Amino acid sequence: MAIRKRNDFILSILSFAIGLFLFASESTVSGVMLFVGLPFLAEPRTFIQGIGILLMVFSIPLFLKSISLKGERDSGKFRLKKETIITLIALLLFVPAYELIGFPIASFLLTFCLSVVYGLCEESQREEHERTSKKKFYLIRFVYSLVVVTVLVLVFTQILHVKFF
């Protein structure tokens, strides 16, 4: 057995570890209150555990894809892309931002930041004549982020009865 893709191998191990932490940790949810007197689907911790389970489940195929039973080896070294570093920094900043400015605004900023970073990466791979203008590019990312966060807030407040405010 050999590692075919180092990046995928490391990502699968990290994803499984984070998923296991989210699933097993007792103190991952604090300060979230459900509406009093209204029926709810589950406790807030249940959703965090569900995310942990999903991370663990999806890390398994990535792990299997990253290894080779035939002895094929990855000739390259582990490379940390700038998009990965920006994503890690954005996720680490999301937690204090969530505490300071709340879920909707922090989630909008995170979604906008990540969609711009990965959108720029995608744009750089396009031919010059296929690229969109900067104004249109940022407007699309703004509207996308606004829609995603609006849907998330509506799902959490209206369906799951989670109180943010």
XYZ file of C-alpha atoms in Angstrom:
165
model
C 0.000 0.000 0.000
C 1.296 3.455 -0.932
C 0.010 7.001 -0.773
C -1.063 8.077 -4.236
C -2.181 11.634 -3.413
C -0.639 13.176 -0.303
C -2.950 16.194 -0.164
C -6.055 13.999 -0.262
C -4.554 11.608 2.282
C -3.822 14.390 4.790
C -7.195 16.037 4.179
C -9.027 12.750 4.749
C -7.218 12.129 8.045
C -7.882 15.697 9.244
C -11.541 15.519 8.187
C -12.038 12.255 10.029
C -10.349 13.648 13.174
C -12.441 16.837 13.136
C -15.599 14.803 12.513
C -14.751 12.513 15.410
C -14.134 15.530 17.646
C -17.479 17.113 16.683
C -19.295 13.837 17.234
C -17.700 12.970 20.573
C -17.217 16.379 22.189
C -19.663 17.325 24.920
C -19.027 21.074 24.782
C -19.283 21.974 21.098
C -22.553 23.876 21.490
C -23.098 26.637 23.984
C -25.259 29.719 24.093
C -27.783 28.535 21.480
C -31.351 28.617 22.710
C -34.396 27.068 21.129
C -37.736 28.852 21.254
C -39.442 28.026 24.529
C -42.698 26.136 24.175
C -42.339 25.352 20.482
C -41.662 21.842 19.262
C -38.211 21.260 17.838
C -36.644 18.473 15.832
C -33.645 17.876 18.073
C -31.246 19.558 20.451
C -28.613 21.867 18.904
C -25.874 19.332 19.713
C -27.571 16.790 17.436
C -26.893 18.932 14.369
C -23.221 19.298 15.298
C -22.997 15.531 15.745
C -24.624 15.108 12.326
C -21.971 17.321 10.755
C -19.303 15.256 12.512
C -20.773 12.024 11.153
C -20.935 13.480 7.634
C -17.287 14.573 7.849
C -16.241 11.094 8.935
C -18.334 9.371 6.253
C -17.088 11.610 3.435
C -13.473 11.296 4.563
C -13.518 7.528 3.970
C -13.897 7.645 0.138
C -11.291 10.418 0.012
C -8.914 8.242 2.028
C -9.533 5.255 -0.241
C -8.963 7.435 -3.319
C -5.687 8.721 -1.893
C -4.075 5.330 -1.372
C -2.959 2.772 -3.897
C -2.873 -0.941 -3.266
C -0.698 -1.456 -6.355
C 2.230 0.498 -4.958
C 1.810 3.675 -7.060
C 3.426 6.580 -5.273
C 2.885 10.310 -5.337
C 5.974 11.856 -6.855
C 5.227 15.322 -5.526
C 5.579 16.822 -2.090
C 2.754 18.050 0.067
C 1.746 21.490 -1.189
C -0.313 23.908 0.805
C -2.180 26.158 -1.617
C -2.889 29.784 -0.804
C -6.633 29.089 -1.106
C -6.327 26.499 1.654
C -4.488 28.926 3.927
C -7.074 31.673 3.293
C -9.879 29.191 4.002
C -8.287 28.134 7.298
C -7.780 31.756 8.357
C -11.349 32.662 7.368
C -12.755 29.732 9.340
C -10.662 30.623 12.380
C -11.836 34.250 12.177
C -15.452 33.113 11.757
C -15.686 31.918 15.363
C -14.823 35.250 17.051
C -16.788 37.144 14.393
C -19.803 34.949 15.156
C -19.525 35.892 18.831
C -19.086 39.618 18.091
C -21.456 40.352 15.215
C -23.754 37.327 15.144
C -24.421 34.422 12.826
C -26.014 36.193 9.816
C -23.322 38.823 9.289
C -20.396 36.515 10.125
C -21.783 33.826 7.799
C -22.266 36.371 5.017
C -18.678 37.590 5.366
C -17.339 34.015 5.399
C -19.399 32.975 2.384
C -18.467 36.111 0.452
C -14.762 35.751 1.268
C -14.611 32.091 0.261
C -16.667 32.575 -2.897
C -14.343 35.402 -3.967
C -11.191 33.388 -3.218
C -12.336 30.287 -5.089
C -14.002 32.364 -7.799
C -10.718 34.178 -8.466
C -8.963 30.828 -8.649
C -11.510 29.639 -11.214
C -11.340 32.915 -13.157
C -7.566 32.660 -13.468
C -7.957 29.357 -15.301
C -10.289 30.833 -17.924
C -9.220 32.381 -21.188
C -9.005 36.185 -21.231
C -12.079 36.604 -23.436
C -14.188 34.290 -21.185
C -13.567 36.215 -17.947
C -16.280 38.359 -16.427
C -15.743 41.994 -15.497
C -14.637 42.718 -11.939
C -17.859 44.561 -11.129
C -19.998 41.666 -12.342
C -17.736 39.127 -10.610
C -18.105 40.773 -7.182
C -21.828 41.447 -7.679
C -22.452 37.760 -8.426
C -20.502 36.719 -5.310
C -22.368 39.296 -3.192
C -25.797 38.120 -4.357
C -24.794 34.469 -3.992
C -23.605 35.044 -0.418
C -26.726 37.001 0.452
C -29.002 34.238 -0.868
C -27.073 31.443 0.883
C -27.092 33.203 4.258
C -30.759 34.210 3.934
C -31.719 30.595 3.252
C -29.577 29.394 6.177
C -31.112 31.899 8.581
C -34.620 31.021 7.426
C -33.980 27.293 7.802
C -32.506 27.717 11.281
C -35.127 30.167 12.568
C -38.275 28.936 10.846
C -37.780 25.179 10.528
C -35.324 24.304 13.293
C -36.544 27.036 15.690
C -33.039 28.169 16.634
C -32.923 31.643 18.147
C -29.972 33.813 17.089
C -31.130 37.213 18.257
